[in-house]
């Protein structure tokens, strides 16, 4: 069974506004909503403002362009050419160069919990092609010898061009960071098109740009991992303005064999689905910084799920030591708690009747 259920927006879809007659329409409330199937998920984007329609369809073009370059399942993509190069340098564009560089930083920051070179291991479990299986231990051990993101090399030629190379036998998968990077690029696009507010749901990645037309925060529901098939089954609600929110969890995509469930988040240290005491990790960050916070949220949500509750909170505290306060967390634990870091204390509401208990940590 394959799952693509992450965030569910606590937001009703609104029809685009037209005004042939009647009173003038506030241009900030003019909306365009589109759906895009890309990057192995369904994406929903709603833009507002005078240029909402142009911005919405430019968003689709942006996402499809990134997919054509960054997808490892697209035979002609830059990632596919890099993976097929047998360790030889390959010319790459600025998007892939930026992502490979960021991925190495996040690998180091998470002590290897996030590593894009785990790709062959993920494929061995069948999550790339959908042909699920439990690999033999000997097979996993051989593949793990090639898992080392520090071996990925990115070189700038001095004239604005880039090349990249992997170690022989390596391949990379950017599925754990590409949608976050796409959200970062959407921020740039919304600024270019002077979009006053927008909501983008890119699978488990949400971008809440500005506020809602009535001035209140966007309401974003955090899916209850215990009820993944119920669209409106929330563990809680986040009230967000100008924020990224990215969720990872083992409930999103898995298969069962021999009475055991195997999810898609592979621990690069073991080659097996992460044995975590968490069922869901949500990372929330301000989207008005110039840095790629969407990509960071994407990578860290995966890494913190693998690390488990204690190490995730230790990592969060370590990052808060330097200004600004970079991100906050919503952790859902196996034993029925929702752990929310202090920066979200006023923004998160536990869903009544969810069965979870709420903890605020600092």
Coordinates of C-alpha atoms in Angstrom, one line a residue:
X1 CA 0.0 0.0 0.0
X2 CA 1.4 3.4 -0.9
X3 CA 0.5 6.6 0.9
X4 CA 1.0 10.2 -0.1
X5 CA -0.9 11.8 2.9
X6 CA 0.9 14.6 4.7
X7 CA -0.5 17.9 5.6
X8 CA -4.2 18.6 5.0
X9 CA -5.2 22.2 4.9
X10 CA -7.8 23.4 7.2
X11 CA -9.0 25.6 4.4
X12 CA -12.1 25.4 2.1
X13 CA -11.3 25.9 -1.6
X14 CA -12.7 29.2 -2.7
X15 CA -13.9 29.9 -6.3
X16 CA -12.0 32.5 -8.3
X17 CA -13.7 35.8 -8.0
X18 CA -15.3 37.6 -11.0
X19 CA -17.1 40.9 -11.0
X20 CA -19.0 41.9 -14.1
X21 CA -21.6 43.7 -12.1
X22 CA -22.0 44.9 -8.5
X23 CA -19.6 46.7 -6.2
X24 CA -15.8 46.8 -6.9
X25 CA -13.8 43.8 -5.7
X26 CA -10.8 44.3 -3.4
X27 CA -7.9 43.3 -5.6
X28 CA -6.2 41.7 -2.6
X29 CA -9.0 39.2 -2.4
X30 CA -9.0 38.1 -6.1
X31 CA -7.9 34.5 -6.1
X32 CA -6.7 31.8 -8.5
X33 CA -6.5 28.1 -7.4
X34 CA -4.7 25.4 -9.3
X35 CA -3.8 21.7 -8.8
X36 CA -0.5 20.3 -10.1
X37 CA 0.6 16.7 -10.1
X38 CA 4.4 16.8 -9.8
X39 CA 7.3 15.4 -7.8
X40 CA 5.3 12.3 -7.0
X41 CA 2.5 14.1 -5.2
X42 CA -0.6 16.3 -5.7
X43 CA 0.1 20.0 -5.1
X44 CA -2.5 22.8 -4.5
X45 CA -1.7 26.5 -4.9
X46 CA -3.9 29.4 -4.3
X47 CA -2.7 32.9 -5.1
X48 CA -4.3 36.3 -4.4
X49 CA -3.9 39.8 -5.8
X50 CA -4.2 41.6 -9.1
X51 CA -1.7 39.2 -10.7
X52 CA -3.1 36.1 -9.0
X53 CA -3.8 34.2 -12.2
X54 CA -0.4 34.9 -13.8
X55 CA 1.3 34.0 -10.5
X56 CA -0.6 30.7 -10.2
X57 CA 0.3 29.5 -13.6
X58 CA 3.9 30.8 -13.3
X59 CA 4.0 28.6 -10.1
X60 CA 3.0 25.6 -12.1
X61 CA 5.7 26.3 -14.8
X62 CA 8.3 26.7 -12.0
X63 CA 7.4 23.4 -10.4
X64 CA 7.4 21.5 -13.6
X65 CA 10.8 23.0 -14.6
X66 CA 12.3 21.9 -11.3
X67 CA 10.8 18.4 -11.6
X68 CA 12.4 18.0 -15.1
X69 CA 15.8 18.9 -13.6
X70 CA 15.7 17.3 -10.1
X71 CA 13.7 14.1 -10.4
X72 CA 15.7 10.9 -10.4
X73 CA 12.9 9.0 -12.2
X74 CA 13.0 11.4 -15.2
X75 CA 15.6 9.8 -17.6
X76 CA 16.7 13.2 -19.0
X77 CA 16.9 15.1 -15.8
X78 CA 20.2 16.5 -14.5
X79 CA 20.0 14.2 -11.5
X80 CA 19.6 11.1 -13.7
X81 CA 22.6 12.2 -15.8
X82 CA 24.6 12.7 -12.6
X83 CA 23.6 9.3 -11.3
X84 CA 24.5 7.6 -14.6
X85 CA 27.9 9.3 -14.9
X86 CA 29.9 6.6 -13.0
X87 CA 31.7 9.2 -10.8
X88 CA 32.7 11.5 -13.7
X89 CA 31.9 15.2 -13.5
X90 CA 28.7 16.4 -15.1
X91 CA 27.6 19.9 -16.0
X92 CA 24.7 20.9 -13.8
X93 CA 22.5 24.0 -13.5
X94 CA 22.4 26.4 -10.5
X95 CA 19.3 24.7 -9.0
X96 CA 21.0 21.3 -8.7
X97 CA 24.3 22.9 -7.6
X98 CA 22.5 24.8 -4.8
X99 CA 20.6 21.7 -3.7
X100 CA 23.6 19.5 -3.6
X101 CA 25.5 22.1 -1.6
X102 CA 22.6 22.5 0.8
X103 CA 22.2 18.8 1.2
X104 CA 25.8 18.4 2.3
X105 CA 25.4 21.1 4.9
X106 CA 22.2 19.5 6.3
X107 CA 24.0 16.1 6.3
X108 CA 26.7 17.6 8.5
X109 CA 24.2 19.5 10.7
X110 CA 22.2 16.3 11.3
X111 CA 25.2 14.1 11.9
X112 CA 24.3 12.0 8.8
X113 CA 20.6 11.4 9.6
X114 CA 19.8 13.3 6.3
X115 CA 21.9 11.9 3.4
X116 CA 20.8 12.1 -0.2
X117 CA 23.2 9.3 -1.2
X118 CA 21.0 6.8 0.6
X119 CA 19.2 6.5 -2.8
X120 CA 20.3 3.0 -3.7
X121 CA 19.1 1.7 -0.3
X122 CA 15.7 3.3 -0.8
X123 CA 15.5 1.7 -4.2
X124 CA 16.5 -1.7 -2.8
X125 CA 13.3 -1.5 -0.6
X126 CA 11.3 -0.8 -3.7
X127 CA 10.1 2.7 -2.8
X128 CA 11.5 4.3 -6.0
X129 CA 9.6 2.0 -8.4
X130 CA 6.8 0.7 -6.2
X131 CA 8.1 -2.9 -6.3
X132 CA 8.3 -3.4 -2.5
X133 CA 10.5 -6.0 -0.9
X134 CA 12.7 -6.6 2.2
X135 CA 16.3 -6.7 1.1
X136 CA 18.8 -9.3 2.4
X137 CA 21.1 -8.0 5.1
X138 CA 24.2 -8.7 2.9
X139 CA 22.7 -6.6 0.1
X140 CA 22.0 -3.7 2.5
X141 CA 25.5 -3.8 3.9
X142 CA 27.1 -3.6 0.4
X143 CA 24.9 -0.6 -0.5
X144 CA 25.6 1.2 2.8
X145 CA 29.3 1.3 1.9
X146 CA 28.4 3.9 -0.7
X147 CA 26.3 6.1 1.5
X148 CA 28.4 9.1 2.2
X149 CA 27.1 12.6 1.2
X150 CA 30.5 14.2 1.9
X151 CA 31.8 12.5 -1.3
X152 CA 29.5 14.6 -3.5
X153 CA 31.5 17.3 -5.2
X154 CA 30.2 20.6 -6.6
X155 CA 32.5 22.9 -8.6
X156 CA 31.9 26.4 -9.9
X157 CA 33.9 27.2 -13.1
X158 CA 34.2 31.0 -12.4
X159 CA 31.9 32.0 -15.2
X160 CA 28.6 31.1 -13.5
X161 CA 28.6 27.5 -14.5
X162 CA 28.7 24.4 -12.3
X163 CA 29.7 20.8 -12.4
X164 CA 29.0 18.0 -10.0
X165 CA 30.4 14.5 -9.4
X166 CA 29.6 11.5 -7.2
X167 CA 31.9 8.8 -5.9
X168 CA 31.8 5.7 -8.1
X169 CA 28.8 3.5 -7.3
X170 CA 26.9 6.4 -5.7
X171 CA 23.5 7.9 -6.7
X172 CA 21.4 10.6 -5.1
X173 CA 17.7 11.2 -4.5
X174 CA 16.5 14.7 -3.8
X175 CA 13.0 13.7 -2.8
X176 CA 13.7 14.7 0.8
X177 CA 14.6 18.3 -0.1
X178 CA 13.3 19.2 -3.5
X179 CA 9.7 20.1 -2.5
X180 CA 11.1 22.4 0.2
X181 CA 13.4 24.0 -2.3
X182 CA 10.4 24.5 -4.7
X183 CA 8.6 26.3 -1.8
X184 CA 11.7 28.5 -1.4
X185 CA 11.5 29.4 -5.1
X186 CA 7.7 30.1 -4.8
X187 CA 8.5 32.7 -2.3
X188 CA 10.8 34.5 -4.8
X189 CA 8.0 34.2 -7.4
X190 CA 5.3 35.6 -5.1
X191 CA 7.6 38.6 -4.5
X192 CA 8.2 39.1 -8.2
X193 CA 4.4 39.0 -8.9
X194 CA 3.6 41.1 -5.9
X195 CA 1.3 38.5 -4.5
X196 CA 0.0 39.8 -1.1
X197 CA -1.1 36.3 0.1
X198 CA -1.0 32.7 -1.0
X199 CA -1.2 29.2 0.2
X200 CA 0.8 26.4 -1.4
X201 CA 0.5 22.7 -0.4
X202 CA 3.3 20.7 -2.0
X203 CA 2.6 17.3 -0.6
X204 CA 3.7 17.4 3.1
X205 CA 5.2 20.9 2.5
X206 CA 3.1 23.9 3.2
X207 CA 3.9 27.6 2.4
X208 CA 1.6 30.1 4.1
X209 CA 2.4 33.4 2.4
X210 CA 1.1 36.5 4.1
X211 CA -2.2 36.1 5.9
X212 CA -5.8 35.3 4.9
X213 CA -8.0 37.9 3.2
X214 CA -9.6 38.7 6.5
X215 CA -6.3 39.4 8.2
X216 CA -6.2 36.2 10.3
X217 CA -3.5 33.6 10.1
X218 CA -3.8 30.6 7.7
X219 CA -5.1 27.5 9.5
X220 CA -3.0 24.5 8.7
X221 CA -4.0 21.1 10.1
X222 CA -1.3 18.6 11.3
X223 CA -2.5 15.2 10.2
X224 CA -3.1 12.6 12.9
X225 CA -0.7 9.8 12.0
X226 CA -3.0 7.3 13.7
X227 CA -5.8 8.1 11.2
X228 CA -4.0 8.7 7.9
X229 CA -7.0 7.8 5.7
X230 CA -9.2 10.4 7.3
X231 CA -8.8 13.7 5.4
X232 CA -9.9 15.9 8.3
X233 CA -8.3 13.9 11.2
X234 CA -6.0 16.4 12.8
X235 CA -3.8 16.1 15.8
X236 CA -3.8 19.9 16.0
X237 CA -4.0 23.2 14.1
X238 CA -1.2 25.6 13.3
X239 CA -2.1 29.3 12.8
X240 CA 0.6 30.6 10.5
X241 CA 1.6 33.8 8.7
X242 CA 4.6 33.9 6.4
X243 CA 5.8 30.5 7.3
X244 CA 7.0 27.1 5.9
X245 CA 5.6 24.0 7.6
X246 CA 6.9 20.6 6.5
X247 CA 5.8 17.2 7.9
X248 CA 7.4 13.8 7.7
X249 CA 6.1 10.6 9.1
X250 CA 6.2 6.8 8.6
X251 CA 2.4 6.7 8.1
X252 CA 2.7 8.5 4.7
X253 CA 4.2 5.7 2.6
X254 CA 4.7 2.1 3.5
X255 CA 4.2 -1.6 2.7
X256 CA 3.5 -4.6 4.8
X257 CA 5.2 -8.0 4.5
X258 CA 5.1 -11.0 6.9
X259 CA 2.8 -9.1 9.2
X260 CA 5.3 -6.2 9.7
X261 CA 5.0 -2.7 8.4
X262 CA 8.0 -1.0 6.6
X263 CA 7.8 2.7 6.0
X264 CA 9.8 4.8 3.5
X265 CA 12.0 6.9 5.7
X266 CA 15.3 4.9 5.6
X267 CA 18.0 5.5 8.3
X268 CA 21.3 6.0 6.5
X269 CA 23.1 4.4 9.4
X270 CA 21.3 1.0 9.3
X271 CA 19.7 0.8 5.8
X272 CA 16.3 -0.1 7.5
X273 CA 13.2 2.1 8.0
X274 CA 14.0 4.3 10.9
X275 CA 13.1 2.8 14.3
X276 CA 11.8 6.0 15.7
X277 CA 9.7 6.8 18.8
X278 CA 8.0 9.5 16.7
X279 CA 5.1 9.0 14.3
X280 CA 5.3 12.5 12.8
X281 CA 7.6 15.5 12.7
X282 CA 6.6 19.0 11.6
X283 CA 9.3 21.7 11.2
X284 CA 8.0 25.3 11.0
X285 CA 10.2 28.3 10.0
X286 CA 9.7 32.0 8.9
X287 CA 9.6 32.3 5.1
X288 CA 10.8 35.9 4.9
X289 CA 14.5 35.1 5.4
X290 CA 16.7 35.1 2.4
X291 CA 18.1 31.7 3.2
X292 CA 16.5 28.5 1.9
X293 CA 14.4 27.7 5.0
X294 CA 11.9 25.6 3.0
X295 CA 14.7 23.2 2.0
X296 CA 16.0 23.2 5.6
X297 CA 12.5 22.4 7.0
X298 CA 12.2 19.5 4.4
X299 CA 15.6 18.0 5.2
X300 CA 15.3 18.4 9.0
X301 CA 11.8 16.9 9.2
X302 CA 13.2 13.7 7.8
X303 CA 16.3 13.8 9.9
X304 CA 14.5 14.5 13.2
X305 CA 12.1 11.7 12.5
X306 CA 15.1 9.3 12.1
X307 CA 16.8 10.8 15.3
X308 CA 13.8 10.4 17.5
X309 CA 12.3 12.7 20.2
X310 CA 15.4 13.3 22.4
X311 CA 17.9 14.0 19.6
X312 CA 15.4 16.1 17.7
X313 CA 14.8 18.4 20.7
X314 CA 18.6 18.5 21.3
X315 CA 19.1 19.5 17.7
X316 CA 16.4 22.2 18.0
X317 CA 17.9 23.6 21.1
X318 CA 21.4 23.7 19.5
X319 CA 20.1 25.7 16.6
X320 CA 18.3 28.2 18.8
X321 CA 21.5 29.3 20.4
X322 CA 22.3 31.7 17.5
X323 CA 20.0 34.5 16.3
X324 CA 17.6 34.4 14.7
X325 CA 15.4 31.6 16.1
X326 CA 15.5 29.4 13.0
X327 CA 12.7 27.0 13.4
X328 CA 10.2 25.2 15.7
X329 CA 8.9 21.7 16.0
X330 CA 5.7 19.8 16.4
X331 CA 6.5 16.2 17.3
X332 CA 3.9 13.4 17.7
X333 CA 5.2 10.5 19.7
X334 CA 4.4 6.8 19.7
X335 CA 3.1 7.1 23.3
X336 CA 0.4 9.6 22.4
X337 CA 1.9 13.1 23.1
X338 CA 2.2 16.2 20.9
X339 CA 5.4 18.0 21.8
X340 CA 5.5 21.6 20.7
X341 CA 8.5 23.8 21.0
X342 CA 8.1 27.2 22.7
X343 CA 8.0 29.3 19.6
X344 CA 4.7 27.7 18.5
X345 CA 3.1 27.8 21.9
X346 CA 0.6 30.6 20.9
X347 CA 0.2 29.2 17.3
X348 CA -0.7 25.6 17.9
X349 CA -4.1 24.3 19.2
X350 CA -4.5 20.6 20.1
X351 CA -7.5 19.2 18.3
X352 CA -10.3 18.4 20.8
X353 CA -11.0 14.7 21.0
X354 CA -7.8 13.7 19.3
X355 CA -6.7 11.7 22.3
X356 CA -3.3 13.3 22.4
X357 CA -1.8 15.2 25.4
X358 CA 0.0 18.5 24.7
X359 CA 3.5 19.4 26.0
X360 CA 5.2 22.7 25.4
X361 CA 9.0 22.5 25.7
X362 CA 11.8 25.1 25.8

